[in-house]
Amino acid sequence: MIPYGRQDISQDDIDAVIRVLHSEWLTQGPKVPEFEKAVANYCGAKHAVAVNSATSGLHIACMALDVGHGDVVWTSPNTFVASANCARYCGARVDFVDINPNTFNLCPVKLAEKLEEAKKSDRLPKVVIPVHLCGQSCDMAAIHALAKEYGFRIIEDASHAIGGRYQNQPVGSCRFSDITVFSFHPVKIITTAEGGMTITNDAELAARMARLRTHGIIKDLTQMHNPPVGPWYYEQLELGYNYRMTDLQAALGLSQLNRLDYYVSERNKIAKRYDELLSDFPVKRPHLIPAAYSSWHLYPIRVQLDHIKASHREVFEAMHKADIGVNLHYMPVHLQPYYRELGFEVGMFPAAESYGQDAISLPMYPNLNQDQQDHVVSVLKEALSQ
Ligand SMILES: *Cc1c(COP(=O)(O)O)cnc(C)c1O
C-alpha cells in the first residue's frame, strides 16, 4: 500500500521521546519552551505558543484577536473544516472567498471584490484566514495590503506549510499577518503525533494565547488583578482551555525539526519529478506563484474530465484498487451538511466546487522512492485511459 502521506520516525526521534519518559517532566517541562524557541527562530519570528493541535491553535488565535458573536471571519472553502470551525467556536459567522483555479489558494482578486461588496453593506470581516494549501503560501503581500485598506486582521493557516517560503522569508515570519498556525499531525511536514503551534511578533497576542491554552490562568505577578496572598496563588483572568502540548511531543517535534529542510527539499524533488512525468497526461498540475517556495505537503492534480472517458470517482477507484491511497483535499467546506444548515449552497464558490470534482492528491512524502513514484504514475496512466 502506498498512502498519500506518511510520517518519518527516526531512531533519534525515538531516543528523544524516551529521554523525556525518563525525566521528571512529562508535560510542561523544559522541552515545550525549547521547541517553541526553535520554531520561532526557524521562522524568524518573536513568539511561539505550542498547543495540542492546529485546531486548538486556530481557536486561541481567533480568541486572541477578540473574535466573538456579531463578528465575521472569512476563509477559503478549499480547506480542512478546522479553518472555518475556529470562528464558529467563538460564535462568529463564517463566510468564504473562492479560490484561484490554478494555485488552489484563496484568490486575492476575489477577496478584493468581496471586500468592496461587504463594505457597502457594512459587513466587513474582522479576520481573514488564508490557507496555504499543499504548502504553497497564499499571495500574502496582496492580502496584507487589503487588510490595511479594509481593517481586518490575518491568521495564516499554515498547517501544510512549515518549511515553505514566501518572498524569501519562511512561512511563519508573520511579516504579512498577525498570527500563523502550524499543524504537527502525522501527515503534515513534521510531526509531534497531535500538536500545533501559533507564531506571532506581537508580545500581547503571544501572552494572551499562552494563557488561553491553559484555562486563562496566569502566574505572572505583574499581570495579576490582586496582590498574591501566598506562594500557591494564581489567577484565572478569562475562560481558557487545556490546549497544552506535552514534553513528549515537544521532544519529538524538536528532533523532527532537525530534518525539516531535508524533508522539504525531498518533497520538492518528488514534485518536480511528478511535473516531468505527468507533463503530457490529461491533468492540470499545481501552479506555483513566483514568490513561493512550497513545502509540498500535498501534490494534487486536476483531472481534465472532458479529455477522458473515466469519471473522477472511477479514477480514484482504479488507484485504490492498485493499493495507492490517493485522496481528495478537499471537499468544499461550505457544502458540508453543517455549513449548508447555516445557509451555504451549491454554486456559491464555483472554483472550489469544480476543484472538488476533479482533484486527486497523489502520494507525496519524503520516503516515497522513485520506483514507487513510477508505479503511481503508471497506474494513473492506466486509470486515465480506462
Ligand atoms: C490538518 C489541518 C488542520 C488541523 O490540524 P490539527 O493539528 O489536526 O488540528 C487545520 N487546517 C488545515 C488546512 C489542515 O490541513
Coordinates of C-alpha atoms and ligand atoms in Angstrom, one line a residue:
M1 CA 0.0 0.0 0.0
I2 CA 1.3 3.4 -1.0
P3 CA -0.5 6.1 1.1
Y4 CA -0.9 9.7 0.1
G5 CA 1.2 10.8 3.1
R6 CA 3.3 9.2 5.8
Q7 CA 5.4 10.3 8.8
D8 CA 9.1 9.5 9.1
I9 CA 10.2 8.5 12.6
S10 CA 14.0 8.0 13.1
Q11 CA 15.9 6.4 16.0
D12 CA 16.9 9.9 17.1
D13 CA 13.2 10.8 17.4
I14 CA 12.5 7.6 19.5
D15 CA 15.5 8.3 21.7
A16 CA 14.4 11.9 22.3
V17 CA 11.0 10.8 23.4
I18 CA 12.4 8.1 25.7
R19 CA 14.7 10.6 27.3
V20 CA 11.7 12.6 28.3
L21 CA 10.0 9.5 29.7
H22 CA 13.0 9.0 32.0
S23 CA 12.9 12.7 33.1
E24 CA 10.9 14.4 35.8
W25 CA 8.5 16.1 33.4
L26 CA 6.1 14.5 31.0
T27 CA 4.3 17.7 30.3
Q28 CA 5.1 21.4 30.7
G29 CA 8.8 20.8 31.3
P30 CA 11.8 22.3 29.5
K31 CA 11.1 20.8 26.1
V32 CA 8.0 22.8 25.3
P33 CA 9.7 26.2 25.6
E34 CA 12.8 24.8 23.8
F35 CA 10.6 23.7 20.9
E36 CA 8.8 27.0 20.8
K37 CA 12.0 28.9 20.7
A38 CA 13.4 26.7 18.0
V39 CA 10.3 27.1 15.7
A40 CA 10.2 30.8 16.3
N41 CA 13.9 31.1 15.4
Y42 CA 13.4 29.0 12.3
C43 CA 10.6 31.3 11.2
G44 CA 12.4 34.5 12.1
A45 CA 9.5 35.4 14.4
K46 CA 9.5 36.6 18.0
H47 CA 7.0 34.4 19.8
A48 CA 5.6 30.9 19.6
V49 CA 3.0 29.1 21.7
A50 CA 2.8 25.3 21.4
V51 CA -0.6 23.7 21.6
N52 CA -2.1 20.2 21.3
S53 CA -3.3 20.7 17.7
A54 CA -3.6 23.3 15.0
T55 CA -7.3 23.3 15.6
S56 CA -6.7 24.5 19.1
G57 CA -4.1 27.0 17.8
L58 CA -6.7 28.4 15.3
H59 CA -9.2 28.7 18.1
I60 CA -7.0 30.6 20.5
A61 CA -5.7 32.7 17.6
C62 CA -9.3 33.8 16.9
M63 CA -9.9 34.4 20.6
A64 CA -6.7 36.5 21.0
L65 CA -8.0 38.7 18.1
D66 CA -11.3 39.1 20.0
V67 CA -13.4 37.2 17.5
G68 CA -16.9 36.8 19.0
H69 CA -20.6 37.0 18.4
G70 CA -21.5 39.5 15.8
D71 CA -18.1 39.2 14.0
V72 CA -17.5 37.7 10.6
V73 CA -14.5 35.6 9.7
W74 CA -13.6 34.7 6.1
T75 CA -11.5 31.7 4.9
S76 CA -11.1 29.5 1.9
P77 CA -13.7 26.9 1.0
N78 CA -10.9 24.6 -0.2
T79 CA -9.5 23.6 3.2
F80 CA -10.0 21.2 6.2
V81 CA -13.1 22.2 8.2
A82 CA -10.9 23.4 11.1
S83 CA -10.0 26.6 9.3
A84 CA -13.7 27.6 9.4
N85 CA -14.7 25.9 12.7
C86 CA -12.4 28.0 14.8
A87 CA -14.5 31.1 14.1
R88 CA -17.7 29.1 14.9
Y89 CA -16.2 28.1 18.3
C90 CA -16.1 31.9 19.1
G91 CA -19.7 32.4 18.0
A92 CA -18.7 34.3 14.8
R93 CA -20.3 34.0 11.4
V94 CA -18.1 32.3 8.7
D95 CA -18.0 33.2 5.0
F96 CA -15.7 32.1 2.3
V97 CA -13.6 33.6 -0.6
D98 CA -13.4 31.4 -3.7
I99 CA -10.0 30.0 -4.8
N100 CA -7.8 30.6 -7.8
P101 CA -8.3 27.6 -10.0
N102 CA -4.6 27.2 -10.8
T103 CA -2.9 27.7 -7.3
F104 CA -6.0 26.3 -5.5
N105 CA -5.4 29.0 -2.8
L106 CA -7.8 31.8 -1.7
C107 CA -7.8 34.3 -4.6
P108 CA -6.8 37.9 -3.7
V109 CA -8.7 39.3 -6.6
K110 CA -11.9 37.7 -5.5
L111 CA -11.1 38.8 -1.9
A112 CA -10.8 42.4 -3.1
E113 CA -14.1 42.2 -4.9
K114 CA -15.9 40.6 -2.0
L115 CA -14.5 43.3 0.4
E116 CA -15.8 46.1 -1.8
E117 CA -19.3 44.5 -1.7
A118 CA -19.1 43.9 2.1
K119 CA -18.1 47.5 2.7
K120 CA -21.3 48.7 1.0
S121 CA -23.4 46.6 3.3
D122 CA -21.2 47.2 6.4
R123 CA -20.4 43.5 6.8
L124 CA -16.6 43.6 6.6
P125 CA -14.8 40.6 8.2
K126 CA -12.9 41.0 11.4
V127 CA -10.4 38.3 10.5
V128 CA -9.4 36.6 7.2
I129 CA -7.8 33.2 7.4
P130 CA -5.8 32.4 4.3
V131 CA -4.8 28.7 4.0
H132 CA -1.5 27.8 2.4
L133 CA -2.9 24.8 0.6
C134 CA -0.4 22.0 -0.2
G135 CA 2.4 24.1 1.3
Q136 CA 2.3 27.0 -1.1
S137 CA 1.9 30.4 0.6
C138 CA -1.0 32.5 -0.5
D139 CA -0.2 35.8 -2.0
M140 CA 0.3 37.4 1.4
A141 CA 1.5 40.8 0.2
A142 CA -1.7 41.3 -1.7
I143 CA -3.9 40.1 1.2
H144 CA -1.9 42.2 3.7
A145 CA -2.4 45.3 1.5
L146 CA -6.2 44.6 1.6
A147 CA -6.1 44.2 5.4
K148 CA -4.6 47.7 5.7
E149 CA -7.2 49.1 3.4
Y150 CA -10.3 47.4 4.9
G151 CA -9.1 47.0 8.5
F152 CA -9.2 43.2 9.1
R153 CA -6.6 41.0 10.9
I154 CA -4.9 38.0 9.4
I155 CA -4.4 34.4 10.7
E156 CA -2.4 32.3 8.3
D157 CA -3.5 28.6 8.4
A158 CA -0.1 27.2 7.6
S159 CA -0.9 23.7 8.7
H160 CA 0.6 22.4 5.4
A161 CA 3.4 24.9 5.1
I162 CA 6.1 24.8 7.7
G163 CA 9.4 24.9 5.8
G164 CA 7.9 26.8 2.9
R165 CA 8.9 30.3 2.0
Y166 CA 7.3 33.4 0.6
Q167 CA 9.3 36.3 -0.9
N168 CA 12.4 34.5 0.5
Q169 CA 11.0 34.6 4.1
P170 CA 10.0 31.5 6.0
V171 CA 6.3 30.9 6.2
G172 CA 5.6 31.8 9.9
S173 CA 7.7 35.0 9.8
C174 CA 4.3 36.8 10.2
R175 CA 5.6 39.7 8.1
F176 CA 2.2 39.9 6.5
S177 CA -0.1 38.6 9.2
D178 CA -0.9 38.8 12.9
I179 CA -0.6 35.1 13.7
T180 CA 0.5 32.0 11.8
V181 CA -0.7 28.5 12.9
F182 CA 1.2 25.2 12.2
S183 CA 0.0 21.6 12.5
F184 CA 2.2 18.7 13.6
H185 CA -0.3 16.0 12.8
P186 CA 1.5 12.9 11.4
V187 CA 0.5 13.5 7.7
K188 CA 1.9 17.1 7.9
I189 CA 5.5 18.1 7.2
I190 CA 6.9 17.4 10.7
T191 CA 5.0 15.7 13.5
T192 CA 4.5 15.6 17.2
A193 CA 1.7 13.0 16.8
E194 CA -1.0 15.5 17.7
G195 CA 0.2 19.1 18.0
G196 CA 0.4 22.6 16.7
M197 CA 1.9 26.0 17.2
T198 CA 0.9 29.6 16.9
I199 CA 3.5 32.2 15.9
T200 CA 3.3 35.9 16.3
N201 CA 5.6 39.0 16.5
D202 CA 3.1 40.7 19.0
A203 CA 4.0 40.1 22.6
E204 CA 0.5 40.8 23.8
L205 CA -1.1 38.3 21.4
A206 CA 1.5 35.7 22.5
A207 CA 0.8 36.3 26.2
R208 CA -3.0 36.0 25.6
M209 CA -2.6 32.8 23.6
A210 CA -0.3 31.3 26.2
R211 CA -2.9 31.9 28.9
L212 CA -5.8 30.7 26.8
R213 CA -4.1 27.4 26.2
T214 CA -4.1 26.8 30.0
H215 CA -7.5 27.7 31.3
G216 CA -7.0 31.5 31.1
I217 CA -4.6 31.2 34.1
I218 CA -1.6 33.4 34.8
K219 CA 1.2 33.2 37.3
D220 CA 2.9 36.4 36.3
L221 CA 2.7 38.8 39.2
T222 CA 2.7 41.9 37.0
Q223 CA -0.5 40.8 35.3
M224 CA -2.5 39.9 38.4
H225 CA -5.5 41.8 39.4
N226 CA -5.0 41.3 43.2
P227 CA -1.9 41.0 45.4
P228 CA -0.9 37.4 45.8
V229 CA -1.9 36.1 49.2
G230 CA 0.6 33.2 49.2
P231 CA 3.1 31.2 47.2
W232 CA 0.2 29.0 45.9
Y233 CA -1.5 31.9 44.3
Y234 CA -2.6 32.2 40.7
E235 CA -5.4 33.9 38.9
Q236 CA -7.8 32.9 36.1
L237 CA -8.5 36.0 34.1
E238 CA -10.7 34.6 31.4
L239 CA -12.2 31.4 30.2
G240 CA -9.4 29.3 28.6
Y241 CA -8.9 25.6 27.8
N242 CA -6.5 22.8 28.3
Y243 CA -4.7 23.0 24.9
R244 CA -1.2 22.3 26.2
M245 CA 1.4 20.3 24.4
T246 CA 3.3 17.7 26.4
D247 CA 7.1 17.5 26.8
L248 CA 7.0 14.1 25.0
Q249 CA 5.5 15.8 21.9
A250 CA 7.9 18.8 22.1
A251 CA 10.9 16.4 22.2
L252 CA 9.6 14.6 19.2
G253 CA 9.0 17.9 17.4
L254 CA 12.5 19.2 18.2
S255 CA 14.1 16.1 16.9
Q256 CA 11.9 16.3 13.7
L257 CA 12.7 19.9 13.2
N258 CA 16.4 18.9 12.6
R259 CA 15.2 17.2 9.4
L260 CA 12.6 19.8 8.3
D261 CA 14.8 21.3 5.5
Y262 CA 15.7 17.9 4.3
Y263 CA 12.1 16.8 4.2
V264 CA 11.0 19.9 2.2
S265 CA 13.8 19.5 -0.3
E266 CA 12.9 15.8 -0.8
R267 CA 9.3 16.9 -1.3
N268 CA 10.4 19.5 -3.8
K269 CA 12.3 16.8 -5.8
I270 CA 9.3 14.5 -5.8
A271 CA 7.1 17.3 -7.0
K272 CA 9.5 18.2 -9.8
R273 CA 9.6 14.6 -10.9
Y274 CA 5.8 14.4 -10.9
D275 CA 5.8 17.6 -13.0
E276 CA 8.0 15.9 -15.5
L277 CA 6.4 12.5 -15.6
L278 CA 2.9 13.9 -15.9
S279 CA 3.7 16.6 -18.4
D280 CA 1.7 15.0 -21.3
F281 CA -1.1 13.5 -19.1
P282 CA -4.7 14.9 -19.4
V283 CA -4.2 16.6 -16.0
K284 CA -3.5 20.1 -14.7
R285 CA -0.6 20.2 -12.3
P286 CA -0.3 22.7 -9.4
H287 CA 0.8 26.1 -10.4
L288 CA 3.2 28.0 -8.2
I289 CA 3.4 31.8 -7.9
P290 CA 6.9 33.1 -8.4
A291 CA 7.2 34.4 -4.8
A292 CA 6.5 30.9 -3.2
Y293 CA 8.8 28.0 -2.3
S294 CA 6.3 25.3 -1.4
S295 CA 6.8 22.7 1.3
W296 CA 4.7 20.3 -0.9
H297 CA 2.6 18.8 1.8
L298 CA 0.3 17.6 -1.0
Y299 CA 0.7 17.1 -4.7
P300 CA -2.8 17.4 -6.2
I301 CA -3.6 17.1 -9.9
R302 CA -6.8 18.2 -11.6
V303 CA -8.1 15.5 -14.0
Q304 CA -9.3 17.0 -17.2
L305 CA -12.5 15.1 -17.3
D306 CA -13.6 16.4 -20.7
H307 CA -10.4 14.7 -22.2
I308 CA -11.0 11.2 -20.8
K309 CA -13.8 8.7 -20.6
A310 CA -13.5 7.8 -16.9
S311 CA -15.2 9.8 -14.1
H312 CA -13.4 11.3 -11.1
R313 CA -14.7 8.5 -9.0
E314 CA -13.5 5.8 -11.4
V315 CA -10.0 7.2 -11.5
F316 CA -10.0 7.2 -7.7
E317 CA -11.3 3.6 -7.5
A318 CA -8.7 2.4 -10.1
M319 CA -5.9 3.9 -7.9
H320 CA -7.4 2.4 -4.7
K321 CA -7.7 -1.0 -6.4
A322 CA -4.0 -0.9 -7.0
D323 CA -3.4 0.0 -3.3
I324 CA -2.5 3.6 -4.0
G325 CA -4.1 5.7 -1.3
V326 CA -5.0 8.8 -3.2
N327 CA -7.3 11.3 -1.6
L328 CA -9.3 14.5 -2.1
H329 CA -8.1 17.7 -0.4
Y330 CA -10.7 19.0 0.0
M331 CA -14.5 18.6 -0.4
P332 CA -15.6 22.3 -0.3
V333 CA -16.2 23.2 3.4
H334 CA -19.3 25.2 2.6
L335 CA -21.1 22.1 1.2
Q336 CA -20.7 20.1 4.4
P337 CA -24.1 19.5 6.0
Y338 CA -23.2 21.6 9.0
Y339 CA -22.4 24.6 6.8
R340 CA -25.3 24.0 4.5
E341 CA -27.6 24.3 7.5
L342 CA -26.1 27.8 8.0
G343 CA -27.3 28.7 4.6
F344 CA -24.5 27.8 2.2
E345 CA -25.4 26.3 -1.2
V346 CA -24.0 24.7 -4.3
G347 CA -22.9 27.4 -6.7
M348 CA -21.7 29.9 -4.2
F349 CA -17.9 29.2 -4.7
P350 CA -17.7 27.6 -8.2
A351 CA -13.9 27.4 -8.4
A352 CA -13.6 25.5 -5.2
E353 CA -16.6 23.3 -6.1
S354 CA -15.1 22.5 -9.5
Y355 CA -11.7 21.6 -7.8
G356 CA -13.6 19.2 -5.5
Q357 CA -15.0 17.5 -8.6
D358 CA -11.7 16.8 -10.4
A359 CA -8.8 17.0 -7.9
I360 CA -6.7 14.0 -6.7
S361 CA -3.9 14.2 -4.2
L362 CA -1.1 11.8 -5.3
P363 CA 1.2 10.1 -2.8
M364 CA 3.7 12.7 -1.5
Y365 CA 6.1 12.1 1.4
P366 CA 9.9 12.2 1.7
N367 CA 10.4 8.4 1.7
L368 CA 8.5 7.8 -1.5
N369 CA 11.1 6.3 -3.7
Q370 CA 11.5 6.6 -7.5
D371 CA 10.2 3.1 -8.1
Q372 CA 7.1 3.8 -6.1
Q373 CA 6.6 7.1 -7.8
D374 CA 6.9 5.5 -11.2
H375 CA 4.4 2.9 -10.2
V376 CA 1.9 5.6 -9.1
V377 CA 2.4 7.3 -12.4
S378 CA 1.8 4.1 -14.5
V379 CA -1.3 3.2 -12.5
L380 CA -2.6 6.7 -13.0
K381 CA -1.9 6.5 -16.7
E382 CA -4.0 3.3 -16.9
A383 CA -6.7 4.8 -14.7
L384 CA -7.0 7.9 -17.0
S385 CA -7.2 5.8 -20.2
Q386 CA -9.8 3.2 -19.0
Ligands
LIG1 C1 -4.6 19.4 9.4 C2 -5.2 20.7 9.2 C3 -5.7 21.5 10.3 C4 -5.9 20.9 11.7 O1 -4.7 20.4 12.2 P1 -4.7 19.5 13.5 O2 -3.3 19.7 14.0 O3 -5.1 18.1 13.1 O4 -5.8 20.1 14.4 C5 -6.2 22.7 10.1 N1 -6.1 23.3 8.8 C6 -5.6 22.6 7.8 C7 -5.6 23.3 6.5 C8 -5.2 21.3 7.9 O5 -4.7 20.6 6.9

